[in-house]
PDB file of C-alpha atoms in Angstrom:
ATOM      1  CA  MET A  19      76.760 161.547-186.807  1.00  0.00           C
ATOM      2  CA  SER A  20      79.333 158.797-187.141  1.00  0.00           C
ATOM      3  CA  PHE A  21      78.906 155.843-189.475  1.00  0.00           C
ATOM      4  CA  THR A  22      79.096 153.496-186.466  1.00  0.00           C
ATOM      5  CA  ARG A  23      76.232 155.208-184.645  1.00  0.00           C
ATOM      6  CA  LEU A  24      74.145 155.360-187.829  1.00  0.00           C
ATOM      7  CA  LEU A  25      74.547 151.635-188.355  1.00  0.00           C
ATOM      8  CA  SER A  26      74.304 150.389-184.791  1.00  0.00           C
ATOM      9  CA  VAL A  27      71.642 148.251-183.210  1.00  0.00           C
ATOM     10  CA  HIS A  28      70.373 148.778-179.677  1.00  0.00           C
ATOM     11  CA  LEU A  29      70.901 145.628-177.575  1.00  0.00           C
ATOM     12  CA  ASN A  30      68.396 144.516-174.933  1.00  0.00           C
ATOM     13  CA  ASP A  31      70.854 145.422-172.138  1.00  0.00           C
ATOM     14  CA  GLY A  32      71.223 149.050-173.276  1.00  0.00           C
ATOM     15  CA  HIS A  33      74.526 148.772-175.165  1.00  0.00           C
ATOM     16  CA  PHE A  34      74.947 149.452-178.890  1.00  0.00           C
ATOM     17  CA  MET A  35      76.465 147.045-181.422  1.00  0.00           C
ATOM     18  CA  PRO A  36      77.701 148.127-184.880  1.00  0.00           C
ATOM     19  CA  MET A  37      75.657 146.281-187.514  1.00  0.00           C
ATOM     20  CA  LEU A  38      78.617 145.659-189.797  1.00  0.00           C
ATOM     21  CA  GLY A  39      81.398 143.640-188.205  1.00  0.00           C
ATOM     22  CA  PHE A  40      84.783 142.340-189.292  1.00  0.00           C
ATOM     23  CA  GLY A  41      85.055 138.533-189.002  1.00  0.00           C
ATOM     24  CA  THR A  42      88.444 136.965-188.296  1.00  0.00           C
ATOM     25  CA  SER A  43      88.115 133.162-188.417  1.00  0.00           C
ATOM     26  CA  ALA A  44      90.579 131.867-190.990  1.00  0.00           C
ATOM     27  CA  PRO A  45      92.150 128.676-192.279  1.00  0.00           C
ATOM     28  CA  ARG A  46      95.241 127.764-190.248  1.00  0.00           C
ATOM     29  CA  LYS A  47      97.410 128.603-193.268  1.00  0.00           C
ATOM     30  CA  VAL A  48      96.697 132.353-192.836  1.00  0.00           C
ATOM     31  CA  ALA A  49      99.716 133.826-191.015  1.00  0.00           C
ATOM     32  CA  MET A  50      99.167 135.774-187.803  1.00  0.00           C
ATOM     33  CA  SER A  51     100.949 138.755-189.381  1.00  0.00           C
ATOM     34  CA  ASN A  52      98.218 138.746-192.078  1.00  0.00           C
ATOM     35  CA  VAL A  53      95.493 138.685-189.415  1.00  0.00           C
ATOM     36  CA  GLU A  54      97.084 141.613-187.575  1.00  0.00           C
ATOM     37  CA  GLU A  55      97.487 143.586-190.794  1.00  0.00           C
ATOM     38  CA  ALA A  56      93.893 142.861-191.896  1.00  0.00           C
ATOM     39  CA  VAL A  57      92.471 144.062-188.560  1.00  0.00           C
ATOM     40  CA  GLN A  58      94.520 147.271-188.782  1.00  0.00           C
ATOM     41  CA  VAL A  59      93.270 147.857-192.343  1.00  0.00           C
ATOM     42  CA  ALA A  60      89.695 147.166-191.211  1.00  0.00           C
ATOM     43  CA  ILE A  61      89.966 149.729-188.404  1.00  0.00           C
ATOM     44  CA  ASP A  62      91.500 152.287-190.805  1.00  0.00           C
ATOM     45  CA  VAL A  63      88.644 151.691-193.263  1.00  0.00           C
ATOM     46  CA  GLY A  64      86.057 152.293-190.526  1.00  0.00           C
ATOM     47  CA  TYR A  65      85.106 148.935-189.024  1.00  0.00           C
ATOM     48  CA  ARG A  66      84.500 149.265-185.292  1.00  0.00           C
ATOM     49  CA  HIS A  67      83.083 145.794-184.610  1.00  0.00           C
ATOM     50  CA  ILE A  68      85.691 142.985-184.537  1.00  0.00           C
ATOM     51  CA  ASP A  69      84.568 139.384-184.064  1.00  0.00           C
ATOM     52  CA  SER A  70      86.845 136.564-182.926  1.00  0.00           C
ATOM     53  CA  ALA A  71      86.911 133.584-180.550  1.00  0.00           C
ATOM     54  CA  TYR A  72      89.225 131.631-178.284  1.00  0.00           C
ATOM     55  CA  LEU A  73      88.981 128.809-180.857  1.00  0.00           C
ATOM     56  CA  TYR A  74      90.386 130.937-183.702  1.00  0.00           C
ATOM     57  CA  LEU A  75      93.859 131.042-182.097  1.00  0.00           C
ATOM     58  CA  ASN A  76      94.436 134.593-183.349  1.00  0.00           C
ATOM     59  CA  GLU A  77      93.550 136.837-180.417  1.00  0.00           C
ATOM     60  CA  GLU A  78      97.179 137.860-179.739  1.00  0.00           C
ATOM     61  CA  ALA A  79      97.414 139.257-183.283  1.00  0.00           C
ATOM     62  CA  ILE A  80      94.014 140.956-183.058  1.00  0.00           C
ATOM     63  CA  GLY A  81      94.835 142.485-179.665  1.00  0.00           C
ATOM     64  CA  GLN A  82      98.097 143.800-181.056  1.00  0.00           C
ATOM     65  CA  ALA A  83      96.312 145.401-184.023  1.00  0.00           C
ATOM     66  CA  ILE A  84      93.704 147.051-181.789  1.00  0.00           C
ATOM     67  CA  ARG A  85      96.319 148.333-179.339  1.00  0.00           C
ATOM     68  CA  LYS A  86      98.435 149.777-182.185  1.00  0.00           C
ATOM     69  CA  LYS A  87      95.411 151.665-183.507  1.00  0.00           C
ATOM     70  CA  ILE A  88      94.667 152.975-180.012  1.00  0.00           C
ATOM     71  CA  ALA A  89      98.319 153.976-179.521  1.00  0.00           C
ATOM     72  CA  ASN A  90      98.474 155.955-182.786  1.00  0.00           C
ATOM     73  CA  GLY A  91      95.222 157.776-182.034  1.00  0.00           C
ATOM     74  CA  THR A  92      93.071 156.183-184.772  1.00  0.00           C
ATOM     75  CA  VAL A  93      90.552 154.936-182.187  1.00  0.00           C
ATOM     76  CA  LYS A  94      89.927 154.829-178.451  1.00  0.00           C
ATOM     77  CA  ARG A  95      89.099 151.547-176.717  1.00  0.00           C
ATOM     78  CA  LYS A  96      85.485 152.695-176.283  1.00  0.00           C
ATOM     79  CA  ASP A  97      85.156 152.996-180.088  1.00  0.00           C
ATOM     80  CA  ILE A  98      85.829 149.273-180.638  1.00  0.00           C
ATOM     81  CA  PHE A  99      83.141 146.636-180.136  1.00  0.00           C
ATOM     82  CA  TYR A 100      85.019 143.371-179.602  1.00  0.00           C
ATOM     83  CA  THR A 101      83.387 139.925-179.460  1.00  0.00           C
ATOM     84  CA  THR A 102      84.948 136.693-178.233  1.00  0.00           C
ATOM     85  CA  LYS A 103      83.450 133.266-177.513  1.00  0.00           C
ATOM     86  CA  LEU A 104      83.475 130.643-174.771  1.00  0.00           C
ATOM     87  CA  TRP A 105      84.782 127.343-176.116  1.00  0.00           C
ATOM     88  CA  GLY A 106      83.079 124.072-175.104  1.00  0.00           C
ATOM     89  CA  THR A 107      85.959 122.854-172.918  1.00  0.00           C
ATOM     90  CA  PHE A 108      85.199 125.775-170.561  1.00  0.00           C
ATOM     91  CA  SER A 109      81.453 125.049-170.249  1.00  0.00           C
ATOM     92  CA  ARG A 110      81.567 124.059-166.576  1.00  0.00           C
ATOM     93  CA  PRO A 111      80.427 127.061-164.501  1.00  0.00           C
ATOM     94  CA  GLU A 112      83.713 127.232-162.582  1.00  0.00           C
ATOM     95  CA  LEU A 113      85.673 127.453-165.891  1.00  0.00           C
ATOM     96  CA  VAL A 114      83.572 130.040-167.767  1.00  0.00           C
ATOM     97  CA  GLN A 115      85.326 133.131-166.411  1.00  0.00           C
ATOM     98  CA  ARG A 116      88.713 131.441-166.849  1.00  0.00           C
ATOM     99  CA  GLY A 117      87.908 130.995-170.563  1.00  0.00           C
ATOM    100  CA  LEU A 118      87.243 134.716-170.861  1.00  0.00           C
ATOM    101  CA  GLU A 119      90.344 135.640-168.851  1.00  0.00           C
ATOM    102  CA  LEU A 120      92.521 133.594-171.226  1.00  0.00           C
ATOM    103  CA  SER A 121      91.142 135.568-174.183  1.00  0.00           C
ATOM    104  CA  LEU A 122      91.693 138.864-172.342  1.00  0.00           C
ATOM    105  CA  GLN A 123      95.297 137.858-171.559  1.00  0.00           C
ATOM    106  CA  LYS A 124      95.945 137.159-175.240  1.00  0.00           C
ATOM    107  CA  LEU A 125      94.262 140.399-176.289  1.00  0.00           C
ATOM    108  CA  GLN A 126      95.850 142.413-173.458  1.00  0.00           C
ATOM    109  CA  LEU A 127      92.519 144.167-173.005  1.00  0.00           C
ATOM    110  CA  SER A 128      90.617 144.646-169.738  1.00  0.00           C
ATOM    111  CA  TYR A 129      87.152 143.734-171.067  1.00  0.00           C
ATOM    112  CA  VAL A 130      85.297 142.474-174.127  1.00  0.00           C
ATOM    113  CA  ASN A 131      82.102 144.048-175.402  1.00  0.00           C
ATOM    114  CA  LEU A 132      80.399 140.736-176.073  1.00  0.00           C
ATOM    115  CA  TYR A 133      81.017 137.224-174.775  1.00  0.00           C
ATOM    116  CA  LEU A 134      79.151 134.385-176.501  1.00  0.00           C
ATOM    117  CA  ILE A 135      78.700 130.688-175.753  1.00  0.00           C
ATOM    118  CA  HIS A 136      80.308 129.443-178.990  1.00  0.00           C
ATOM    119  CA  TYR A 137      78.231 126.244-179.302  1.00  0.00           C
ATOM    120  CA  PRO A 138      75.458 124.771-177.163  1.00  0.00           C
ATOM    121  CA  VAL A 139      77.747 121.807-176.547  1.00  0.00           C
ATOM    122  CA  SER A 140      80.019 120.945-173.617  1.00  0.00           C
ATOM    123  CA  LEU A 141      83.341 119.189-174.171  1.00  0.00           C
ATOM    124  CA  GLN A 142      85.625 117.477-171.681  1.00  0.00           C
ATOM    125  CA  PRO A 143      87.830 120.145-170.044  1.00  0.00           C
ATOM    126  CA  GLY A 144      91.519 120.061-170.878  1.00  0.00           C
ATOM    127  CA  LYS A 145      94.136 121.333-173.310  1.00  0.00           C
ATOM    128  CA  GLU A 146      92.634 119.708-176.423  1.00  0.00           C
ATOM    129  CA  PHE A 147      90.179 121.863-178.359  1.00  0.00           C
ATOM    130  CA  ILE A 148      88.331 118.733-179.512  1.00  0.00           C
ATOM    131  CA  PRO A 149      89.021 116.026-176.908  1.00  0.00           C
ATOM    132  CA  MET A 150      88.972 112.551-178.485  1.00  0.00           C
ATOM    133  CA  ASP A 151      88.978 109.057-177.037  1.00  0.00           C
ATOM    134  CA  SER A 152      91.157 106.193-178.303  1.00  0.00           C
ATOM    135  CA  GLN A 153      88.520 105.382-180.959  1.00  0.00           C
ATOM    136  CA  GLY A 154      88.669 108.953-182.310  1.00  0.00           C
ATOM    137  CA  LYS A 155      85.260 109.893-180.899  1.00  0.00           C
ATOM    138  CA  ILE A 156      84.639 113.305-179.348  1.00  0.00           C
ATOM    139  CA  ILE A 157      84.494 113.283-175.541  1.00  0.00           C
ATOM    140  CA  PHE A 158      81.534 115.416-174.521  1.00  0.00           C
ATOM    141  CA  ASP A 159      80.891 116.725-171.030  1.00  0.00           C
ATOM    142  CA  THR A 160      77.549 116.742-169.215  1.00  0.00           C
ATOM    143  CA  VAL A 161      76.901 120.349-168.231  1.00  0.00           C
ATOM    144  CA  ASP A 162      73.542 122.060-167.892  1.00  0.00           C
ATOM    145  CA  LEU A 163      73.560 124.990-170.339  1.00  0.00           C
ATOM    146  CA  CYS A 164      71.603 127.016-167.796  1.00  0.00           C
ATOM    147  CA  SER A 165      74.441 126.720-165.266  1.00  0.00           C
ATOM    148  CA  THR A 166      76.905 127.800-167.978  1.00  0.00           C
ATOM    149  CA  TRP A 167      74.636 130.796-168.626  1.00  0.00           C
ATOM    150  CA  GLU A 168      74.611 131.731-164.911  1.00  0.00           C
ATOM    151  CA  ALA A 169      78.429 131.850-165.042  1.00  0.00           C
ATOM    152  CA  MET A 170      78.190 134.052-168.174  1.00  0.00           C
ATOM    153  CA  GLU A 171      75.935 136.413-166.182  1.00  0.00           C
ATOM    154  CA  LYS A 172      78.672 136.658-163.522  1.00  0.00           C
ATOM    155  CA  CYS A 173      81.167 137.693-166.252  1.00  0.00           C
ATOM    156  CA  LYS A 174      78.813 140.562-167.101  1.00  0.00           C
ATOM    157  CA  ASN A 175      78.462 141.484-163.422  1.00  0.00           C
ATOM    158  CA  THR A 176      82.259 141.657-162.999  1.00  0.00           C
ATOM    159  CA  GLY A 177      82.570 143.968-166.034  1.00  0.00           C
ATOM    160  CA  LEU A 178      84.877 141.563-167.906  1.00  0.00           C
ATOM    161  CA  ALA A 179      82.146 141.367-170.560  1.00  0.00           C
ATOM    162  CA  LYS A 180      79.811 144.298-171.223  1.00  0.00           C
ATOM    163  CA  SER A 181      77.194 142.059-172.874  1.00  0.00           C
ATOM    164  CA  ILE A 182      76.599 138.310-173.134  1.00  0.00           C
ATOM    165  CA  GLY A 183      74.960 136.147-175.768  1.00  0.00           C
ATOM    166  CA  VAL A 184      75.019 132.845-177.599  1.00  0.00           C
ATOM    167  CA  SER A 185      76.099 131.393-180.924  1.00  0.00           C
ATOM    168  CA  ASN A 186      74.780 128.482-183.007  1.00  0.00           C
ATOM    169  CA  PHE A 187      71.705 128.102-180.792  1.00  0.00           C
ATOM    170  CA  ASN A 188      68.404 126.925-182.226  1.00  0.00           C
ATOM    171  CA  ARG A 189      65.006 128.068-180.965  1.00  0.00           C
ATOM    172  CA  ARG A 190      64.669 125.237-178.420  1.00  0.00           C
ATOM    173  CA  GLN A 191      68.095 126.004-176.931  1.00  0.00           C
ATOM    174  CA  LEU A 192      67.293 129.729-176.743  1.00  0.00           C
ATOM    175  CA  GLU A 193      64.003 128.949-175.004  1.00  0.00           C
ATOM    176  CA  MET A 194      65.883 126.871-172.431  1.00  0.00           C
ATOM    177  CA  ILE A 195      67.878 129.990-171.433  1.00  0.00           C
ATOM    178  CA  LEU A 196      64.935 132.405-171.683  1.00  0.00           C
ATOM    179  CA  ASN A 197      62.735 130.186-169.484  1.00  0.00           C
ATOM    180  CA  LYS A 198      65.436 129.604-166.878  1.00  0.00           C
ATOM    181  CA  PRO A 199      64.194 130.371-163.340  1.00  0.00           C
ATOM    182  CA  GLY A 200      66.018 133.389-161.915  1.00  0.00           C
ATOM    183  CA  LEU A 201      67.274 134.613-165.302  1.00  0.00           C
ATOM    184  CA  LYS A 202      69.197 137.874-164.741  1.00  0.00           C
ATOM    185  CA  TYR A 203      70.150 138.759-168.315  1.00  0.00           C
ATOM    186  CA  LYS A 204      68.689 137.605-171.603  1.00  0.00           C
ATOM    187  CA  PRO A 205      71.156 136.816-174.393  1.00  0.00           C
ATOM    188  CA  VAL A 206      71.619 140.032-176.383  1.00  0.00           C
ATOM    189  CA  CYS A 207      72.340 138.125-179.570  1.00  0.00           C
ATOM    190  CA  ASN A 208      72.488 134.755-181.294  1.00  0.00           C
ATOM    191  CA  GLN A 209      75.300 134.446-183.848  1.00  0.00           C
ATOM    192  CA  VAL A 210      74.577 131.858-186.548  1.00  0.00           C
ATOM    193  CA  GLU A 211      75.555 130.935-190.082  1.00  0.00           C
ATOM    194  CA  CYS A 212      73.400 133.147-192.308  1.00  0.00           C
ATOM    195  CA  HIS A 213      73.558 133.890-196.054  1.00  0.00           C
ATOM    196  CA  PRO A 214      71.156 133.798-199.024  1.00  0.00           C
ATOM    197  CA  TYR A 215      71.469 129.979-199.257  1.00  0.00           C
ATOM    198  CA  LEU A 216      70.644 129.667-195.524  1.00  0.00           C
ATOM    199  CA  ASN A 217      68.614 132.750-194.660  1.00  0.00           C
ATOM    200  CA  GLN A 218      67.415 131.594-191.212  1.00  0.00           C
ATOM    201  CA  SER A 219      64.113 133.454-191.677  1.00  0.00           C
ATOM    202  CA  LYS A 220      62.201 131.521-188.970  1.00  0.00           C
ATOM    203  CA  LEU A 221      64.998 131.852-186.431  1.00  0.00           C
ATOM    204  CA  LEU A 222      65.333 135.574-187.281  1.00  0.00           C
ATOM    205  CA  GLU A 223      61.617 136.094-186.712  1.00  0.00           C
ATOM    206  CA  TYR A 224      61.827 134.297-183.364  1.00  0.00           C
ATOM    207  CA  CYS A 225      64.898 136.275-182.235  1.00  0.00           C
ATOM    208  CA  LYS A 226      63.217 139.568-183.145  1.00  0.00           C
ATOM    209  CA  SER A 227      60.123 138.547-181.140  1.00  0.00           C
ATOM    210  CA  LYS A 228      62.353 138.059-178.072  1.00  0.00           C
ATOM    211  CA  ASP A 229      64.427 141.254-178.596  1.00  0.00           C
ATOM    212  CA  ILE A 230      67.521 139.184-179.403  1.00  0.00           C
ATOM    213  CA  VAL A 231      69.713 140.444-182.239  1.00  0.00           C
ATOM    214  CA  MET A 232      70.734 137.900-184.852  1.00  0.00           C
ATOM    215  CA  THR A 233      74.319 138.106-186.109  1.00  0.00           C
ATOM    216  CA  GLY A 234      75.185 136.335-189.350  1.00  0.00           C
ATOM    217  CA  TYR A 235      78.541 134.696-190.037  1.00  0.00           C
ATOM    218  CA  ALA A 236      79.606 133.134-193.368  1.00  0.00           C
ATOM    219  CA  ALA A 237      77.498 135.903-194.936  1.00  0.00           C
ATOM    220  CA  LEU A 238      79.508 135.568-198.182  1.00  0.00           C
ATOM    221  CA  GLY A 239      79.540 131.776-198.152  1.00  0.00           C
ATOM    222  CA  SER A 240      82.722 130.249-196.786  1.00  0.00           C
ATOM    223  CA  ASP A 241      86.292 129.485-197.710  1.00  0.00           C
ATOM    224  CA  PRO A 242      86.624 125.827-198.840  1.00  0.00           C
ATOM    225  CA  GLY A 243      90.242 126.077-197.651  1.00  0.00           C
ATOM    226  CA  LYS A 244      89.002 125.761-194.074  1.00  0.00           C
ATOM    227  CA  GLU A 245      89.297 122.268-192.642  1.00  0.00           C
ATOM    228  CA  TRP A 246      85.677 122.224-191.453  1.00  0.00           C
ATOM    229  CA  VAL A 247      83.962 123.486-194.629  1.00  0.00           C
ATOM    230  CA  LYS A 248      82.322 121.251-197.229  1.00  0.00           C
ATOM    231  CA  THR A 249      84.072 121.575-200.576  1.00  0.00           C
ATOM    232  CA  ASP A 250      81.229 120.480-202.876  1.00  0.00           C
ATOM    233  CA  ASN A 251      78.759 123.315-202.100  1.00  0.00           C
ATOM    234  CA  PRO A 252      78.005 125.916-204.795  1.00  0.00           C
ATOM    235  CA  VAL A 253      79.962 129.173-204.446  1.00  0.00           C
ATOM    236  CA  LEU A 254      77.532 131.824-203.189  1.00  0.00           C
ATOM    237  CA  LEU A 255      79.297 134.778-204.821  1.00  0.00           C
ATOM    238  CA  GLU A 256      79.096 133.073-208.222  1.00  0.00           C
ATOM    239  CA  ASP A 257      75.295 132.808-208.010  1.00  0.00           C
ATOM    240  CA  PRO A 258      73.806 134.238-211.256  1.00  0.00           C
ATOM    241  CA  VAL A 259      70.840 135.845-209.471  1.00  0.00           C
ATOM    242  CA  LEU A 260      73.088 137.608-206.954  1.00  0.00           C
ATOM    243  CA  ASN A 261      75.380 138.710-209.784  1.00  0.00           C
ATOM    244  CA  ALA A 262      72.473 140.102-211.826  1.00  0.00           C
ATOM    245  CA  ILE A 263      71.294 142.205-208.856  1.00  0.00           C
ATOM    246  CA  ALA A 264      74.883 143.348-208.253  1.00  0.00           C
ATOM    247  CA  GLU A 265      75.231 144.402-211.887  1.00  0.00           C
ATOM    248  CA  LYS A 266      71.969 146.342-211.730  1.00  0.00           C
ATOM    249  CA  HIS A 267      73.235 148.325-208.717  1.00  0.00           C
ATOM    250  CA  ARG A 268      76.818 148.513-210.025  1.00  0.00           C
ATOM    251  CA  ARG A 269      78.007 146.688-206.925  1.00  0.00           C
ATOM    252  CA  THR A 270      79.855 143.459-206.168  1.00  0.00           C
ATOM    253  CA  PRO A 271      77.899 140.289-205.288  1.00  0.00           C
ATOM    254  CA  ALA A 272      79.547 140.469-201.842  1.00  0.00           C
ATOM    255  CA  GLN A 273      78.207 144.002-201.278  1.00  0.00           C
ATOM    256  CA  VAL A 274      74.713 142.832-202.242  1.00  0.00           C
ATOM    257  CA  ALA A 275      74.897 139.795-199.927  1.00  0.00           C
ATOM    258  CA  LEU A 276      75.975 142.028-197.018  1.00  0.00           C
ATOM    259  CA  ARG A 277      73.407 144.746-197.765  1.00  0.00           C
ATOM    260  CA  TYR A 278      70.681 142.078-197.867  1.00  0.00           C
ATOM    261  CA  GLN A 279      71.406 141.156-194.252  1.00  0.00           C
ATOM    262  CA  LEU A 280      71.460 144.758-193.011  1.00  0.00           C
ATOM    263  CA  GLN A 281      68.061 145.429-194.575  1.00  0.00           C
ATOM    264  CA  ARG A 282      66.652 142.363-192.781  1.00  0.00           C
ATOM    265  CA  GLY A 283      67.939 143.705-189.467  1.00  0.00           C
ATOM    266  CA  VAL A 284      70.732 141.135-189.191  1.00  0.00           C
ATOM    267  CA  VAL A 285      74.111 142.234-187.804  1.00  0.00           C
ATOM    268  CA  VAL A 286      76.503 140.935-190.445  1.00  0.00           C
ATOM    269  CA  LEU A 287      80.156 139.869-190.298  1.00  0.00           C
ATOM    270  CA  ALA A 288      82.239 140.518-193.410  1.00  0.00           C
ATOM    271  CA  LYS A 289      85.499 138.643-193.657  1.00  0.00           C
ATOM    272  CA  SER A 290      88.464 139.119-195.934  1.00  0.00           C
ATOM    273  CA  PHE A 291      92.239 139.291-195.574  1.00  0.00           C
ATOM    274  CA  THR A 292      92.647 141.333-198.778  1.00  0.00           C
ATOM    275  CA  GLU A 293      92.851 145.118-198.419  1.00  0.00           C
ATOM    276  CA  LYS A 294      90.803 145.834-201.556  1.00  0.00           C
ATOM    277  CA  ARG A 295      87.966 143.518-200.464  1.00  0.00           C
ATOM    278  CA  ILE A 296      88.028 144.761-196.873  1.00  0.00           C
ATOM    279  CA  LYS A 297      87.399 148.269-198.272  1.00  0.00           C
ATOM    280  CA  LYS A 298      84.747 147.120-200.786  1.00  0.00           C
ATOM    281  CA  ASN A 299      82.825 145.122-198.178  1.00  0.00           C
ATOM    282  CA  PHE A 300      82.589 148.225-195.999  1.00  0.00           C
ATOM    283  CA  GLN A 301      80.936 150.269-198.774  1.00  0.00           C
ATOM    284  CA  ILE A 302      77.367 149.056-198.335  1.00  0.00           C
ATOM    285  CA  CYS A 303      75.666 152.083-196.816  1.00  0.00           C
ATOM    286  CA  ASP A 304      75.172 154.219-199.887  1.00  0.00           C
ATOM    287  CA  PHE A 305      72.770 152.008-201.833  1.00  0.00           C
ATOM    288  CA  GLN A 306      69.463 150.294-201.151  1.00  0.00           C
ATOM    289  CA  LEU A 307      68.091 146.982-202.401  1.00  0.00           C
ATOM    290  CA  THR A 308      64.483 147.246-203.620  1.00  0.00           C
ATOM    291  CA  PRO A 309      61.682 145.143-202.070  1.00  0.00           C
ATOM    292  CA  GLU A 310      61.781 143.085-205.294  1.00  0.00           C
ATOM    293  CA  ASP A 311      65.535 142.515-204.894  1.00  0.00           C
ATOM    294  CA  MET A 312      65.002 141.398-201.300  1.00  0.00           C
ATOM    295  CA  LYS A 313      62.238 138.993-202.321  1.00  0.00           C
ATOM    296  CA  THR A 314      64.394 137.567-205.109  1.00  0.00           C
ATOM    297  CA  ILE A 315      67.321 136.992-202.735  1.00  0.00           C
ATOM    298  CA  ASP A 316      64.930 135.424-200.199  1.00  0.00           C
ATOM    299  CA  GLY A 317      64.064 132.977-202.986  1.00  0.00           C
ATOM    300  CA  LEU A 318      67.665 131.727-203.151  1.00  0.00           C
ATOM    301  CA  ASN A 319      67.288 129.979-199.774  1.00  0.00           C
ATOM    302  CA  LYS A 320      68.199 126.267-199.947  1.00  0.00           C
ATOM    303  CA  ASN A 321      68.608 125.647-196.176  1.00  0.00           C
ATOM    304  CA  MET A 322      72.178 124.786-197.151  1.00  0.00           C
ATOM    305  CA  SER A 323      74.976 125.032-194.608  1.00  0.00           C
ATOM    306  CA  TYR A 324      78.614 125.481-195.528  1.00  0.00           C
ATOM    307  CA  PHE A 325      79.492 124.067-192.113  1.00  0.00           C
ATOM    308  CA  GLU A 326      77.667 120.741-192.189  1.00  0.00           C
ATOM    309  CA  ASN A 327      80.665 118.908-190.788  1.00  0.00           C
ATOM    310  CA  VAL A 328      80.656 121.077-187.672  1.00  0.00           C
ATOM    311  CA  SER A 329      76.860 121.072-187.473  1.00  0.00           C
ATOM    312  CA  SER A 330      76.655 117.297-187.548  1.00  0.00           C
ATOM    313  CA  LEU A 331      79.353 117.015-184.890  1.00  0.00           C
ATOM    314  CA  PHE A 332      77.600 119.422-182.568  1.00  0.00           C
ATOM    315  CA  CYS A 333      73.967 118.875-183.579  1.00  0.00           C
ATOM    316  CA  CYS A 334      73.472 122.583-184.288  1.00  0.00           C
ATOM    317  CA  GLN A 335      70.488 122.592-186.590  1.00  0.00           C
ATOM    318  CA  HIS A 336      68.679 125.945-186.624  1.00  0.00           C
TER     319      HIS A 336
END
């Protein structure tokens, strides 16, 4: 049995999603050639779940990496689980499919495996990612999230997206979709910031109760080099408790942080642009954290977000 099948979760629409994914959001200073190379390395190492977004501005490079690996016989398209996300400027129902088509054009792929609403926030349509007025304030758009969701359902019906879900939604926002009259498809997943300092235990419990998979990004903390990350937060991978558990298992703190999520039933995104770390982060299937380890890591929760700047802009409190 393949590693991917062993570590896959069954989604509520019948598809399977690999529980360990390769995240690709990066500071703007990371060259596209580095992104392409990292994705190729990740596929060679064994990653079959690649996560990106229209916002990340790197889908051409990712598409190129995937197509190269298909061309040289490393993988077939059906082996790769690819996720992209609908940006807020495409929230109007008539723009939702266009947002996906733009990603597919960049990727040069015919479908994505998962299409997520990136944030539960609508922005004024146009070329600017964050539209601003003359006072430097964000220009929001008034769109009913339920109508955006109906357009997402159409993307699934057309086959452009195999599955659909959401990202950065809190319980109230999820309930709005789940209670929508005439709902055709439930979100298969909710992708949120999740790590030992922000373990999202209540949201995880709620998602599980509704058969919605939770996917965790920033699982290793986050790069302070990113424009939207707070620089004064403690560094997760330097945490003494995490390091003590890592030492006990002869593992890296990153491997422990990733393993922690898998054992909680969270699909986890590991991100690195360094070959050695990409390989290390993949090696989390041959050890087990004890119940005591899990409880200790649970105790590290501080409800602390690395993305408070983004959260405050978009009111995404979980």
